[in-house]
mmCIF file with all atom_site columns, C-alpha atoms in Angstrom:
data_model
loop_
_atom_site.group_PDB
_atom_site.id
_atom_site.type_symbol
_atom_site.label_atom_id
_atom_site.label_alt_id
_atom_site.label_comp_id
_atom_site.label_asym_id
_atom_site.label_entity_id
_atom_site.label_seq_id
_atom_site.pdbx_PDB_ins_code
_atom_site.Cartn_x
_atom_site.Cartn_y
_atom_site.Cartn_z
_atom_site.occupancy
_atom_site.B_iso_or_equiv
_atom_site.pdbx_formal_charge
_atom_site.auth_seq_id
_atom_site.auth_comp_id
_atom_site.auth_asym_id
_atom_site.auth_atom_id
_atom_site.pdbx_PDB_model_num
ATOM 1   C CA . ASP B 1 1   ? 1.187   13.610 0.704   1.00 72.00 ? 195  ASP B CA 1
ATOM 2   C CA . GLN B 1 2   ? -2.471  14.037 2.671   1.00 83.00 ? 196  GLN B CA 1
ATOM 3   C CA . GLN B 1 3   ? -1.562  16.675 5.403   1.00 93.00 ? 197  GLN B CA 1
ATOM 4   C CA . VAL B 1 4   ? -5.157  16.095 7.238   1.00 97.00 ? 198  VAL B CA 1
ATOM 5   C CA . LYS B 1 5   ? -5.917  13.137 7.622   1.00 96.00 ? 199  LYS B CA 1
ATOM 6   C CA . GLN B 1 6   ? -8.869  11.286 10.096  1.00 97.00 ? 200  GLN B CA 1
ATOM 7   C CA . ASN B 1 7   ? -8.343  7.777  9.733   1.00 93.00 ? 201  ASN B CA 1
ATOM 8   C CA . SER B 1 8   ? -11.662 6.556  11.007  1.00 96.00 ? 202  SER B CA 1
ATOM 9   C CA . PRO B 1 9   ? -14.047 6.775  7.942   1.00 96.00 ? 203  PRO B CA 1
ATOM 10  C CA . SER B 1 10  ? -17.338 5.724  10.477  1.00 97.00 ? 204  SER B CA 1
ATOM 11  C CA . LEU B 1 11  ? -18.083 5.943  14.240  1.00 98.00 ? 205  LEU B CA 1
ATOM 12  C CA . SER B 1 12  ? -21.282 4.693  15.881  1.00 98.00 ? 206  SER B CA 1
ATOM 13  C CA . VAL B 1 13  ? -22.192 6.006  19.450  1.00 98.00 ? 207  VAL B CA 1
ATOM 14  C CA . GLN B 1 14  ? -25.301 5.325  21.684  1.00 98.00 ? 208  GLN B CA 1
ATOM 15  C CA . GLU B 1 15  ? -27.161 8.199  22.033  1.00 98.00 ? 209  GLU B CA 1
ATOM 16  C CA . GLY B 1 16  ? -26.217 10.194 24.953  1.00 98.00 ? 210  GLY B CA 1
ATOM 17  C CA . ARG B 1 17  ? -22.827 9.297  25.031  1.00 98.00 ? 211  ARG B CA 1
ATOM 18  C CA . ILE B 1 18  ? -19.505 10.864 24.378  1.00 98.00 ? 212  ILE B CA 1
ATOM 19  C CA . SER B 1 19  ? -18.593 10.789 20.829  1.00 98.00 ? 213  SER B CA 1
ATOM 20  C CA . ILE B 1 20  ? -14.706 11.639 20.237  1.00 98.00 ? 214  ILE B CA 1
ATOM 21  C CA . LEU B 1 21  ? -13.891 11.889 16.131  1.00 98.00 ? 215  LEU B CA 1
ATOM 22  C CA . ASN B 1 22  ? -9.902  11.692 15.557  1.00 98.00 ? 216  ASN B CA 1
ATOM 23  C CA . CYS B 1 23  ? -7.913  14.250 13.364  1.00 98.00 ? 217  CYS B CA 1
ATOM 24  C CA . ASP B 1 24  ? -3.732  13.990 12.666  1.00 98.00 ? 218  ASP B CA 1
ATOM 25  C CA . TYR B 1 25  ? -2.163  16.603 10.868  1.00 97.00 ? 219  TYR B CA 1
ATOM 26  C CA . THR B 1 26  ? 1.393   16.818 9.769   1.00 96.00 ? 220  THR B CA 1
ATOM 27  C CA . ASN B 1 27  ? 2.110   20.587 9.035   1.00 94.00 ? 221  ASN B CA 1
ATOM 28  C CA . SER B 1 28  ? 3.411   22.314 12.057  1.00 94.00 ? 222  SER B CA 1
ATOM 29  C CA . MET B 1 29  ? 3.171   25.617 9.903   1.00 93.00 ? 223  MET B CA 1
ATOM 30  C CA . PHE B 1 30  ? -0.343  25.610 10.219  1.00 95.00 ? 224  PHE B CA 1
ATOM 31  C CA . ASP B 1 31  ? -2.324  27.720 12.347  1.00 94.00 ? 225  ASP B CA 1
ATOM 32  C CA . TYR B 1 32  ? -6.098  27.261 12.778  1.00 96.00 ? 226  TYR B CA 1
ATOM 33  C CA . PHE B 1 33  ? -8.048  23.946 13.073  1.00 97.00 ? 227  PHE B CA 1
ATOM 34  C CA . LEU B 1 34  ? -11.166 23.831 12.496  1.00 97.00 ? 228  LEU B CA 1
ATOM 35  C CA . TRP B 1 35  ? -14.485 21.153 12.838  1.00 98.00 ? 229  TRP B CA 1
ATOM 36  C CA . TYR B 1 36  ? -17.229 21.220 10.137  1.00 98.00 ? 230  TYR B CA 1
ATOM 37  C CA . LYS B 1 37  ? -20.739 19.114 9.602   1.00 98.00 ? 231  LYS B CA 1
ATOM 38  C CA . LYS B 1 38  ? -21.864 18.029 6.497   1.00 97.00 ? 232  LYS B CA 1
ATOM 39  C CA . TYR B 1 39  ? -25.387 16.611 6.042   1.00 97.00 ? 233  TYR B CA 1
ATOM 40  C CA . PRO B 1 40  ? -26.204 15.159 2.846   1.00 94.00 ? 234  PRO B CA 1
ATOM 41  C CA . ALA B 1 41  ? -27.352 17.364 -0.257  1.00 93.00 ? 235  ALA B CA 1
ATOM 42  C CA . GLU B 1 42  ? -25.496 20.264 2.171   1.00 96.00 ? 236  GLU B CA 1
ATOM 43  C CA . GLY B 1 43  ? -22.721 21.937 2.528   1.00 97.00 ? 237  GLY B CA 1
ATOM 44  C CA . PRO B 1 44  ? -20.403 21.913 5.348   1.00 97.00 ? 238  PRO B CA 1
ATOM 45  C CA . THR B 1 45  ? -21.077 24.623 8.354   1.00 97.00 ? 239  THR B CA 1
ATOM 46  C CA . PHE B 1 46  ? -18.691 25.122 10.675  1.00 97.00 ? 240  PHE B CA 1
ATOM 47  C CA . LEU B 1 47  ? -18.727 24.101 14.043  1.00 98.00 ? 241  LEU B CA 1
ATOM 48  C CA . ILE B 1 48  ? -15.981 25.021 16.123  1.00 98.00 ? 242  ILE B CA 1
ATOM 49  C CA . SER B 1 49  ? -12.456 25.840 15.896  1.00 97.00 ? 243  SER B CA 1
ATOM 50  C CA . ILE B 1 50  ? -9.261  26.497 17.178  1.00 97.00 ? 244  ILE B CA 1
ATOM 51  C CA . SER B 1 51  ? -5.837  28.357 17.592  1.00 96.00 ? 245  SER B CA 1
ATOM 52  C CA . SER B 1 52  ? -2.603  26.439 17.098  1.00 96.00 ? 246  SER B CA 1
ATOM 53  C CA . ILE B 1 53  ? -1.369  28.009 20.395  1.00 96.00 ? 247  ILE B CA 1
ATOM 54  C CA . LYS B 1 54  ? -4.440  27.451 22.776  1.00 97.00 ? 248  LYS B CA 1
ATOM 55  C CA . ASP B 1 55  ? -5.407  23.579 23.544  1.00 96.00 ? 249  ASP B CA 1
ATOM 56  C CA . LYS B 1 56  ? -8.978  23.468 24.116  1.00 98.00 ? 250  LYS B CA 1
ATOM 57  C CA . ASN B 1 57  ? -12.017 25.546 23.032  1.00 98.00 ? 251  ASN B CA 1
ATOM 58  C CA . GLU B 1 58  ? -15.510 24.575 24.285  1.00 98.00 ? 252  GLU B CA 1
ATOM 59  C CA . ASP B 1 59  ? -18.950 25.564 22.885  1.00 97.00 ? 253  ASP B CA 1
ATOM 60  C CA . GLY B 1 60  ? -22.410 24.016 24.039  1.00 97.00 ? 254  GLY B CA 1
ATOM 61  C CA . ARG B 1 61  ? -21.540 20.302 23.722  1.00 98.00 ? 255  ARG B CA 1
ATOM 62  C CA . PHE B 1 62  ? -18.655 20.697 21.481  1.00 98.00 ? 256  PHE B CA 1
ATOM 63  C CA . THR B 1 63  ? -15.023 20.736 22.658  1.00 98.00 ? 257  THR B CA 1
ATOM 64  C CA . VAL B 1 64  ? -12.266 20.532 20.372  1.00 98.00 ? 258  VAL B CA 1
ATOM 65  C CA . PHE B 1 65  ? -8.454  20.057 21.833  1.00 98.00 ? 259  PHE B CA 1
ATOM 66  C CA . LEU B 1 66  ? -5.455  20.320 19.859  1.00 98.00 ? 260  LEU B CA 1
ATOM 67  C CA . ASN B 1 67  ? -2.368  18.846 20.804  1.00 97.00 ? 261  ASN B CA 1
ATOM 68  C CA . LYS B 1 68  ? 0.138   20.693 19.263  1.00 96.00 ? 262  LYS B CA 1
ATOM 69  C CA . SER B 1 69  ? 3.561   18.136 19.757  1.00 96.00 ? 263  SER B CA 1
ATOM 70  C CA . ALA B 1 70  ? 1.364   14.822 19.264  1.00 97.00 ? 264  ALA B CA 1
ATOM 71  C CA . LYS B 1 71  ? 0.505   17.471 16.132  1.00 97.00 ? 265  LYS B CA 1
ATOM 72  C CA . HIS B 1 72  ? -3.002  15.672 16.555  1.00 98.00 ? 266  HIS B CA 1
ATOM 73  C CA . LEU B 1 73  ? -6.975  17.805 17.194  1.00 97.00 ? 267  LEU B CA 1
ATOM 74  C CA . SER B 1 74  ? -9.849  15.804 18.755  1.00 98.00 ? 268  SER B CA 1
ATOM 75  C CA . LEU B 1 75  ? -13.673 17.354 18.805  1.00 98.00 ? 269  LEU B CA 1
ATOM 76  C CA . HIS B 1 76  ? -15.637 16.261 22.052  1.00 98.00 ? 270  HIS B CA 1
ATOM 77  C CA . ILE B 1 77  ? -19.393 15.810 21.495  1.00 98.00 ? 271  ILE B CA 1
ATOM 78  C CA . VAL B 1 78  ? -21.293 14.992 24.823  1.00 98.00 ? 272  VAL B CA 1
ATOM 79  C CA . PRO B 1 79  ? -23.726 13.773 25.365  1.00 98.00 ? 273  PRO B CA 1
ATOM 80  C CA . SER B 1 80  ? -24.051 12.604 21.610  1.00 98.00 ? 274  SER B CA 1
ATOM 81  C CA . GLN B 1 81  ? -27.848 12.940 20.426  1.00 97.00 ? 275  GLN B CA 1
ATOM 82  C CA . PRO B 1 82  ? -29.623 12.269 16.580  1.00 96.00 ? 276  PRO B CA 1
ATOM 83  C CA . GLY B 1 83  ? -29.792 15.769 15.677  1.00 96.00 ? 277  GLY B CA 1
ATOM 84  C CA . ASP B 1 84  ? -25.660 15.029 15.771  1.00 98.00 ? 278  ASP B CA 1
ATOM 85  C CA . SER B 1 85  ? -25.463 11.982 12.837  1.00 98.00 ? 279  SER B CA 1
ATOM 86  C CA . ALA B 1 86  ? -23.642 13.186 10.118  1.00 98.00 ? 280  ALA B CA 1
ATOM 87  C CA . VAL B 1 87  ? -20.382 13.743 8.296   1.00 97.00 ? 281  VAL B CA 1
ATOM 88  C CA . TYR B 1 88  ? -17.630 15.329 10.535  1.00 98.00 ? 282  TYR B CA 1
ATOM 89  C CA . PHE B 1 89  ? -14.452 17.259 8.544   1.00 98.00 ? 283  PHE B CA 1
ATOM 90  C CA . CYS B 1 90  ? -11.656 18.570 10.377  1.00 98.00 ? 284  CYS B CA 1
ATOM 91  C CA . ALA B 1 91  ? -10.036 20.861 8.582   1.00 97.00 ? 285  ALA B CA 1
ATOM 92  C CA . ALA B 1 92  ? -6.411  23.871 9.262   1.00 96.00 ? 286  ALA B CA 1
ATOM 93  C CA . PHE B 1 93  ? -4.866  26.502 7.852   1.00 95.00 ? 287  PHE B CA 1
ATOM 94  C CA . THR B 1 94  ? -1.882  28.748 8.321   1.00 92.00 ? 288  THR B CA 1
ATOM 95  C CA . ILE B 1 95  ? -2.868  32.692 8.600   1.00 87.00 ? 289  ILE B CA 1
ATOM 96  C CA . GLN B 1 96  ? -0.749  33.691 5.477   1.00 82.00 ? 290  GLN B CA 1
ATOM 97  C CA . GLY B 1 97  ? -2.822  34.514 2.766   1.00 69.00 ? 291  GLY B CA 1
ATOM 98  C CA . ALA B 1 98  ? -6.394  33.267 2.140   1.00 85.00 ? 292  ALA B CA 1
ATOM 99  C CA . GLN B 1 99  ? -7.687  30.962 4.431   1.00 90.00 ? 293  GLN B CA 1
ATOM 100 C CA . LYS B 1 100 ? -6.601  27.678 1.732   1.00 93.00 ? 294  LYS B CA 1
ATOM 101 C CA . LEU B 1 101 ? -8.130  25.630 4.059   1.00 95.00 ? 295  LEU B CA 1
ATOM 102 C CA . VAL B 1 102 ? -6.622  21.570 3.723   1.00 96.00 ? 296  VAL B CA 1
ATOM 103 C CA . PHE B 1 103 ? -9.795  19.077 4.359   1.00 97.00 ? 297  PHE B CA 1
ATOM 104 C CA . GLY B 1 104 ? -9.326  15.503 6.322   1.00 97.00 ? 298  GLY B CA 1
ATOM 105 C CA . GLN B 1 105 ? -10.933 12.421 4.442   1.00 96.00 ? 299  GLN B CA 1
ATOM 106 C CA . GLY B 1 106 ? -14.072 13.283 7.063   1.00 97.00 ? 300  GLY B CA 1
ATOM 107 C CA . THR B 1 107 ? -15.839 10.703 9.273   1.00 97.00 ? 301  THR B CA 1
ATOM 108 C CA . ARG B 1 108 ? -19.622 9.686  9.446   1.00 97.00 ? 302  ARG B CA 1
ATOM 109 C CA . LEU B 1 109 ? -20.934 10.251 12.306  1.00 98.00 ? 303  LEU B CA 1
ATOM 110 C CA . THR B 1 110 ? -24.240 7.805  14.317  1.00 98.00 ? 304  THR B CA 1
ATOM 111 C CA . ILE B 1 111 ? -25.957 8.547  16.706  1.00 98.00 ? 305  ILE B CA 1
ATOM 112 C CA . ASN B 1 112 ? -28.107 5.228  17.720  1.00 96.00 ? 306  ASN B CA 1
ATOM 113 C CA . PRO B 1 113 ? -31.151 6.152  19.911  1.00 91.00 ? 307  PRO B CA 1
ATOM 114 C CA . ASN O 2 1   ? -31.104 35.154 4.077   1.00 59.00 ? 1188 ASN O CA 1
ATOM 115 C CA . ALA O 2 2   ? -29.386 33.277 1.397   1.00 73.00 ? 1189 ALA O CA 1
ATOM 116 C CA . GLY O 2 3   ? -25.183 32.930 2.113   1.00 95.00 ? 1190 GLY O CA 1
ATOM 117 C CA . VAL O 2 4   ? -24.417 31.246 -0.416  1.00 97.00 ? 1191 VAL O CA 1
ATOM 118 C CA . THR O 2 5   ? -26.252 29.841 -3.711  1.00 97.00 ? 1192 THR O CA 1
ATOM 119 C CA . GLN O 2 6   ? -24.931 27.490 -6.414  1.00 98.00 ? 1193 GLN O CA 1
ATOM 120 C CA . THR O 2 7   ? -26.743 26.993 -9.707  1.00 97.00 ? 1194 THR O CA 1
ATOM 121 C CA . PRO O 2 8   ? -27.595 24.657 -10.900 1.00 97.00 ? 1195 PRO O CA 1
ATOM 122 C CA . LYS O 2 9   ? -27.297 22.315 -8.803  1.00 97.00 ? 1196 LYS O CA 1
ATOM 123 C CA . PHE O 2 10  ? -26.993 18.964 -10.931 1.00 97.00 ? 1197 PHE O CA 1
ATOM 124 C CA . ARG O 2 11  ? -25.887 18.671 -14.496 1.00 96.00 ? 1198 ARG O CA 1
ATOM 125 C CA . VAL O 2 12  ? -24.669 16.065 -16.811 1.00 97.00 ? 1199 VAL O CA 1
ATOM 126 C CA . LEU O 2 13  ? -22.328 17.113 -19.335 1.00 96.00 ? 1200 LEU O CA 1
ATOM 127 C CA . LYS O 2 14  ? -20.829 15.213 -22.245 1.00 97.00 ? 1201 LYS O CA 1
ATOM 128 C CA . THR O 2 15  ? -16.606 14.627 -22.292 1.00 97.00 ? 1202 THR O CA 1
ATOM 129 C CA . GLY O 2 16  ? -15.536 17.736 -24.099 1.00 97.00 ? 1203 GLY O CA 1
ATOM 130 C CA . GLN O 2 17  ? -18.074 19.805 -23.501 1.00 97.00 ? 1204 GLN O CA 1
ATOM 131 C CA . SER O 2 18  ? -17.983 22.928 -21.838 1.00 96.00 ? 1205 SER O CA 1
ATOM 132 C CA . MET O 2 19  ? -19.642 24.671 -18.834 1.00 95.00 ? 1206 MET O CA 1
ATOM 133 C CA . THR O 2 20  ? -19.931 27.356 -16.531 1.00 97.00 ? 1207 THR O CA 1
ATOM 134 C CA . LEU O 2 21  ? -20.380 26.789 -12.361 1.00 98.00 ? 1208 LEU O CA 1
ATOM 135 C CA . LEU O 2 22  ? -21.519 29.427 -10.629 1.00 98.00 ? 1209 LEU O CA 1
ATOM 136 C CA . CYS O 2 23  ? -21.552 31.127 -6.596  1.00 98.00 ? 1210 CYS O CA 1
ATOM 137 C CA . ALA O 2 24  ? -23.223 33.930 -5.562  1.00 98.00 ? 1211 ALA O CA 1
ATOM 138 C CA . GLN O 2 25  ? -23.414 35.453 -2.031  1.00 98.00 ? 1212 GLN O CA 1
ATOM 139 C CA . ASP O 2 26  ? -24.952 37.893 -0.589  1.00 96.00 ? 1213 ASP O CA 1
ATOM 140 C CA . MET O 2 27  ? -22.463 38.267 2.251   1.00 96.00 ? 1214 MET O CA 1
ATOM 141 C CA . ASN O 2 28  ? -20.027 41.115 1.152   1.00 96.00 ? 1215 ASN O CA 1
ATOM 142 C CA . HIS O 2 29  ? -17.501 38.693 1.798   1.00 96.00 ? 1216 HIS O CA 1
ATOM 143 C CA . GLU O 2 30  ? -13.790 39.377 0.356   1.00 96.00 ? 1217 GLU O CA 1
ATOM 144 C CA . TYR O 2 31  ? -12.927 35.770 -0.157  1.00 96.00 ? 1218 TYR O CA 1
ATOM 145 C CA . MET O 2 32  ? -14.407 33.215 -2.047  1.00 98.00 ? 1219 MET O CA 1
ATOM 146 C CA . TYR O 2 33  ? -13.243 29.640 -3.498  1.00 98.00 ? 1220 TYR O CA 1
ATOM 147 C CA . TRP O 2 34  ? -14.174 26.345 -5.296  1.00 98.00 ? 1221 TRP O CA 1
ATOM 148 C CA . TYR O 2 35  ? -13.288 23.400 -3.803  1.00 98.00 ? 1222 TYR O CA 1
ATOM 149 C CA . ARG O 2 36  ? -14.093 19.241 -5.103  1.00 98.00 ? 1223 ARG O CA 1
ATOM 150 C CA . GLN O 2 37  ? -15.146 16.212 -3.250  1.00 97.00 ? 1224 GLN O CA 1
ATOM 151 C CA . ASP O 2 38  ? -14.899 12.715 -4.169  1.00 95.00 ? 1225 ASP O CA 1
ATOM 152 C CA . PRO O 2 39  ? -15.626 9.661  -2.706  1.00 89.00 ? 1226 PRO O CA 1
ATOM 153 C CA . GLY O 2 40  ? -13.624 8.963  0.388   1.00 85.00 ? 1227 GLY O CA 1
ATOM 154 C CA . MET O 2 41  ? -11.978 12.100 0.224   1.00 88.00 ? 1228 MET O CA 1
ATOM 155 C CA . GLY O 2 42  ? -12.328 15.606 1.696   1.00 91.00 ? 1229 GLY O CA 1
ATOM 156 C CA . LEU O 2 43  ? -12.602 19.126 -0.185  1.00 96.00 ? 1230 LEU O CA 1
ATOM 157 C CA . ARG O 2 44  ? -9.806  20.120 -2.199  1.00 97.00 ? 1231 ARG O CA 1
ATOM 158 C CA . LEU O 2 45  ? -10.082 23.709 -2.957  1.00 97.00 ? 1232 LEU O CA 1
ATOM 159 C CA . ILE O 2 46  ? -9.486  24.040 -6.838  1.00 98.00 ? 1233 ILE O CA 1
ATOM 160 C CA . HIS O 2 47  ? -8.675  28.126 -6.413  1.00 98.00 ? 1234 HIS O CA 1
ATOM 161 C CA . TYR O 2 48  ? -9.828  31.198 -5.027  1.00 97.00 ? 1235 TYR O CA 1
ATOM 162 C CA . SER O 2 49  ? -10.455 34.341 -4.935  1.00 97.00 ? 1236 SER O CA 1
ATOM 163 C CA . VAL O 2 50  ? -9.631  37.319 -1.934  1.00 95.00 ? 1237 VAL O CA 1
ATOM 164 C CA . GLY O 2 51  ? -10.574 40.004 -3.679  1.00 95.00 ? 1238 GLY O CA 1
ATOM 165 C CA . GLU O 2 52  ? -12.734 41.601 -7.132  1.00 95.00 ? 1239 GLU O CA 1
ATOM 166 C CA . GLY O 2 53  ? -10.724 41.386 -9.962  1.00 94.00 ? 1240 GLY O CA 1
ATOM 167 C CA . THR O 2 54  ? -8.728  38.853 -7.759  1.00 95.00 ? 1241 THR O CA 1
ATOM 168 C CA . THR O 2 55  ? -8.103  35.404 -8.186  1.00 97.00 ? 1242 THR O CA 1
ATOM 169 C CA . ALA O 2 56  ? -5.259  32.284 -7.288  1.00 96.00 ? 1243 ALA O CA 1
ATOM 170 C CA . LYS O 2 57  ? -4.958  28.483 -7.953  1.00 97.00 ? 1244 LYS O CA 1
ATOM 171 C CA . GLY O 2 58  ? -5.283  26.498 -4.954  1.00 95.00 ? 1245 GLY O CA 1
ATOM 172 C CA . GLU O 2 59  ? -4.113  22.639 -4.791  1.00 94.00 ? 1246 GLU O CA 1
ATOM 173 C CA . VAL O 2 60  ? -5.906  21.041 -7.326  1.00 96.00 ? 1247 VAL O CA 1
ATOM 174 C CA . PRO O 2 61  ? -6.208  24.195 -10.323 1.00 97.00 ? 1248 PRO O CA 1
ATOM 175 C CA . ASP O 2 62  ? -5.365  21.934 -13.640 1.00 96.00 ? 1249 ASP O CA 1
ATOM 176 C CA . GLY O 2 63  ? -8.193  22.045 -16.064 1.00 96.00 ? 1250 GLY O CA 1
ATOM 177 C CA . TYR O 2 64  ? -10.841 24.371 -14.657 1.00 98.00 ? 1251 TYR O CA 1
ATOM 178 C CA . ASN O 2 65  ? -10.737 28.539 -14.475 1.00 97.00 ? 1252 ASN O CA 1
ATOM 179 C CA . VAL O 2 66  ? -12.335 30.852 -12.803 1.00 98.00 ? 1253 VAL O CA 1
ATOM 180 C CA . SER O 2 67  ? -13.558 34.540 -13.003 1.00 97.00 ? 1254 SER O CA 1
ATOM 181 C CA . ARG O 2 68  ? -14.263 37.332 -9.579  1.00 97.00 ? 1255 ARG O CA 1
ATOM 182 C CA . LEU O 2 69  ? -15.672 40.614 -12.090 1.00 94.00 ? 1256 LEU O CA 1
ATOM 183 C CA . LYS O 2 70  ? -18.554 41.235 -9.515  1.00 96.00 ? 1257 LYS O CA 1
ATOM 184 C CA . LYS O 2 71  ? -17.463 40.645 -5.634  1.00 97.00 ? 1258 LYS O CA 1
ATOM 185 C CA . GLN O 2 72  ? -20.310 38.709 -4.830  1.00 97.00 ? 1259 GLN O CA 1
ATOM 186 C CA . ASN O 2 73  ? -20.184 36.521 -8.128  1.00 98.00 ? 1260 ASN O CA 1
ATOM 187 C CA . PHE O 2 74  ? -17.125 33.735 -8.383  1.00 98.00 ? 1261 PHE O CA 1
ATOM 188 C CA . LEU O 2 75  ? -18.200 31.274 -11.511 1.00 98.00 ? 1262 LEU O CA 1
ATOM 189 C CA . LEU O 2 76  ? -15.884 28.387 -12.247 1.00 98.00 ? 1263 LEU O CA 1
ATOM 190 C CA . GLY O 2 77  ? -15.202 27.168 -15.676 1.00 98.00 ? 1264 GLY O CA 1
ATOM 191 C CA . LEU O 2 78  ? -14.663 23.839 -17.100 1.00 96.00 ? 1265 LEU O CA 1
ATOM 192 C CA . GLU O 2 79  ? -13.379 24.437 -21.185 1.00 91.00 ? 1266 GLU O CA 1
ATOM 193 C CA . SER O 2 80  ? -13.471 20.587 -22.485 1.00 96.00 ? 1267 SER O CA 1
ATOM 194 C CA . ALA O 2 81  ? -14.780 18.456 -19.562 1.00 96.00 ? 1268 ALA O CA 1
ATOM 195 C CA . ALA O 2 82  ? -12.688 14.657 -18.616 1.00 97.00 ? 1269 ALA O CA 1
ATOM 196 C CA . PRO O 2 83  ? -14.671 11.987 -17.090 1.00 97.00 ? 1270 PRO O CA 1
ATOM 197 C CA . SER O 2 84  ? -11.665 12.472 -14.276 1.00 96.00 ? 1271 SER O CA 1
ATOM 198 C CA . GLN O 2 85  ? -14.208 15.762 -13.293 1.00 97.00 ? 1272 GLN O CA 1
ATOM 199 C CA . THR O 2 86  ? -17.041 13.446 -12.136 1.00 97.00 ? 1273 THR O CA 1
ATOM 200 C CA . SER O 2 87  ? -17.311 14.719 -8.463  1.00 98.00 ? 1274 SER O CA 1
ATOM 201 C CA . VAL O 2 88  ? -19.354 17.473 -6.276  1.00 98.00 ? 1275 VAL O CA 1
ATOM 202 C CA . TYR O 2 89  ? -17.695 20.666 -6.290  1.00 98.00 ? 1276 TYR O CA 1
ATOM 203 C CA . PHE O 2 90  ? -18.835 23.717 -3.699  1.00 98.00 ? 1277 PHE O CA 1
ATOM 204 C CA . CYS O 2 91  ? -18.443 27.089 -3.043  1.00 98.00 ? 1278 CYS O CA 1
ATOM 205 C CA . ALA O 2 92  ? -17.692 28.651 0.514   1.00 98.00 ? 1279 ALA O CA 1
ATOM 206 C CA . SER O 2 93  ? -17.339 32.790 1.093   1.00 98.00 ? 1280 SER O CA 1
ATOM 207 C CA . SER O 2 94  ? -15.489 34.301 4.084   1.00 96.00 ? 1281 SER O CA 1
ATOM 208 C CA . SER O 2 95  ? -14.476 37.041 5.406   1.00 93.00 ? 1282 SER O CA 1
ATOM 209 C CA . PRO O 2 96  ? -10.710 37.316 6.557   1.00 89.00 ? 1283 PRO O CA 1
ATOM 210 C CA . ASP O 2 97  ? -11.266 36.636 10.183  1.00 86.00 ? 1284 ASP O CA 1
ATOM 211 C CA . GLN O 2 98  ? -14.703 34.498 10.067  1.00 91.00 ? 1285 GLN O CA 1
ATOM 212 C CA . PRO O 2 99  ? -15.047 30.754 9.026   1.00 94.00 ? 1286 PRO O CA 1
ATOM 213 C CA . GLN O 2 100 ? -16.124 29.802 5.689   1.00 96.00 ? 1287 GLN O CA 1
ATOM 214 C CA . HIS O 2 101 ? -19.582 29.394 4.547   1.00 97.00 ? 1288 HIS O CA 1
ATOM 215 C CA . PHE O 2 102 ? -20.502 27.274 2.412   1.00 98.00 ? 1289 PHE O CA 1
ATOM 216 C CA . GLY O 2 103 ? -23.354 26.493 -0.351  1.00 98.00 ? 1290 GLY O CA 1
ATOM 217 C CA . ASP O 2 104 ? -25.057 23.274 -0.651  1.00 97.00 ? 1291 ASP O CA 1
ATOM 218 C CA . GLY O 2 105 ? -23.059 21.795 -3.945  1.00 97.00 ? 1292 GLY O CA 1
ATOM 219 C CA . THR O 2 106 ? -23.259 21.364 -7.727  1.00 98.00 ? 1293 THR O CA 1
ATOM 220 C CA . ARG O 2 107 ? -23.476 17.703 -8.293  1.00 97.00 ? 1294 ARG O CA 1
ATOM 221 C CA . LEU O 2 108 ? -21.499 17.375 -11.387 1.00 97.00 ? 1295 LEU O CA 1
ATOM 222 C CA . SER O 2 109 ? -21.544 13.853 -13.784 1.00 97.00 ? 1296 SER O CA 1
ATOM 223 C CA . ILE O 2 110 ? -19.051 13.119 -16.890 1.00 97.00 ? 1297 ILE O CA 1
ATOM 224 C CA . LEU O 2 111 ? -20.041 10.867 -19.494 1.00 96.00 ? 1298 LEU O CA 1
#
């Protein structure tokens, strides 16, 4: 049973436009949600997070939205840049114990010039 | 400023062989983790540690053992490698209130 799902394996967006990456989850006990970005042959790097008590968090070009009733979160990148081309993973964890992250399958974002 | 360092970066094993993957972090983090990533799947937690001398099972622990004898190191062992353990292995570390930092991975092939 996959608790965190990213249903779009890939997404292609024009440079300068908005990229929207989506993530759904089933476990209502998750306390934090994170987005990681991964380039080939590198490890994931942290991008942005949101607590379950908030519905929006913004950091520069990146905004994460959380809809708890729908168990859905999304990452918006505005404007999209060629360097944003990467695989994006959403992840979640509960605060009991260590940060045991549960990851989605990832979405490959390609920004076209 | 190394962060999280994994060794080796690549390895090919034969079925039944054993090996140890080493993870070292220089950020004085309490928590350390081992994940595996398989094609079309996200990262899955194998084992983790919340402090020196402690380890615990994650989502997919079978066939693996770990040790955390020093705070900065977290070792992942395969006692008898199987083709199903062919994967990319990632180590991560964090303090309790900060997001995890990942190493660049070890690509392991088992023939």
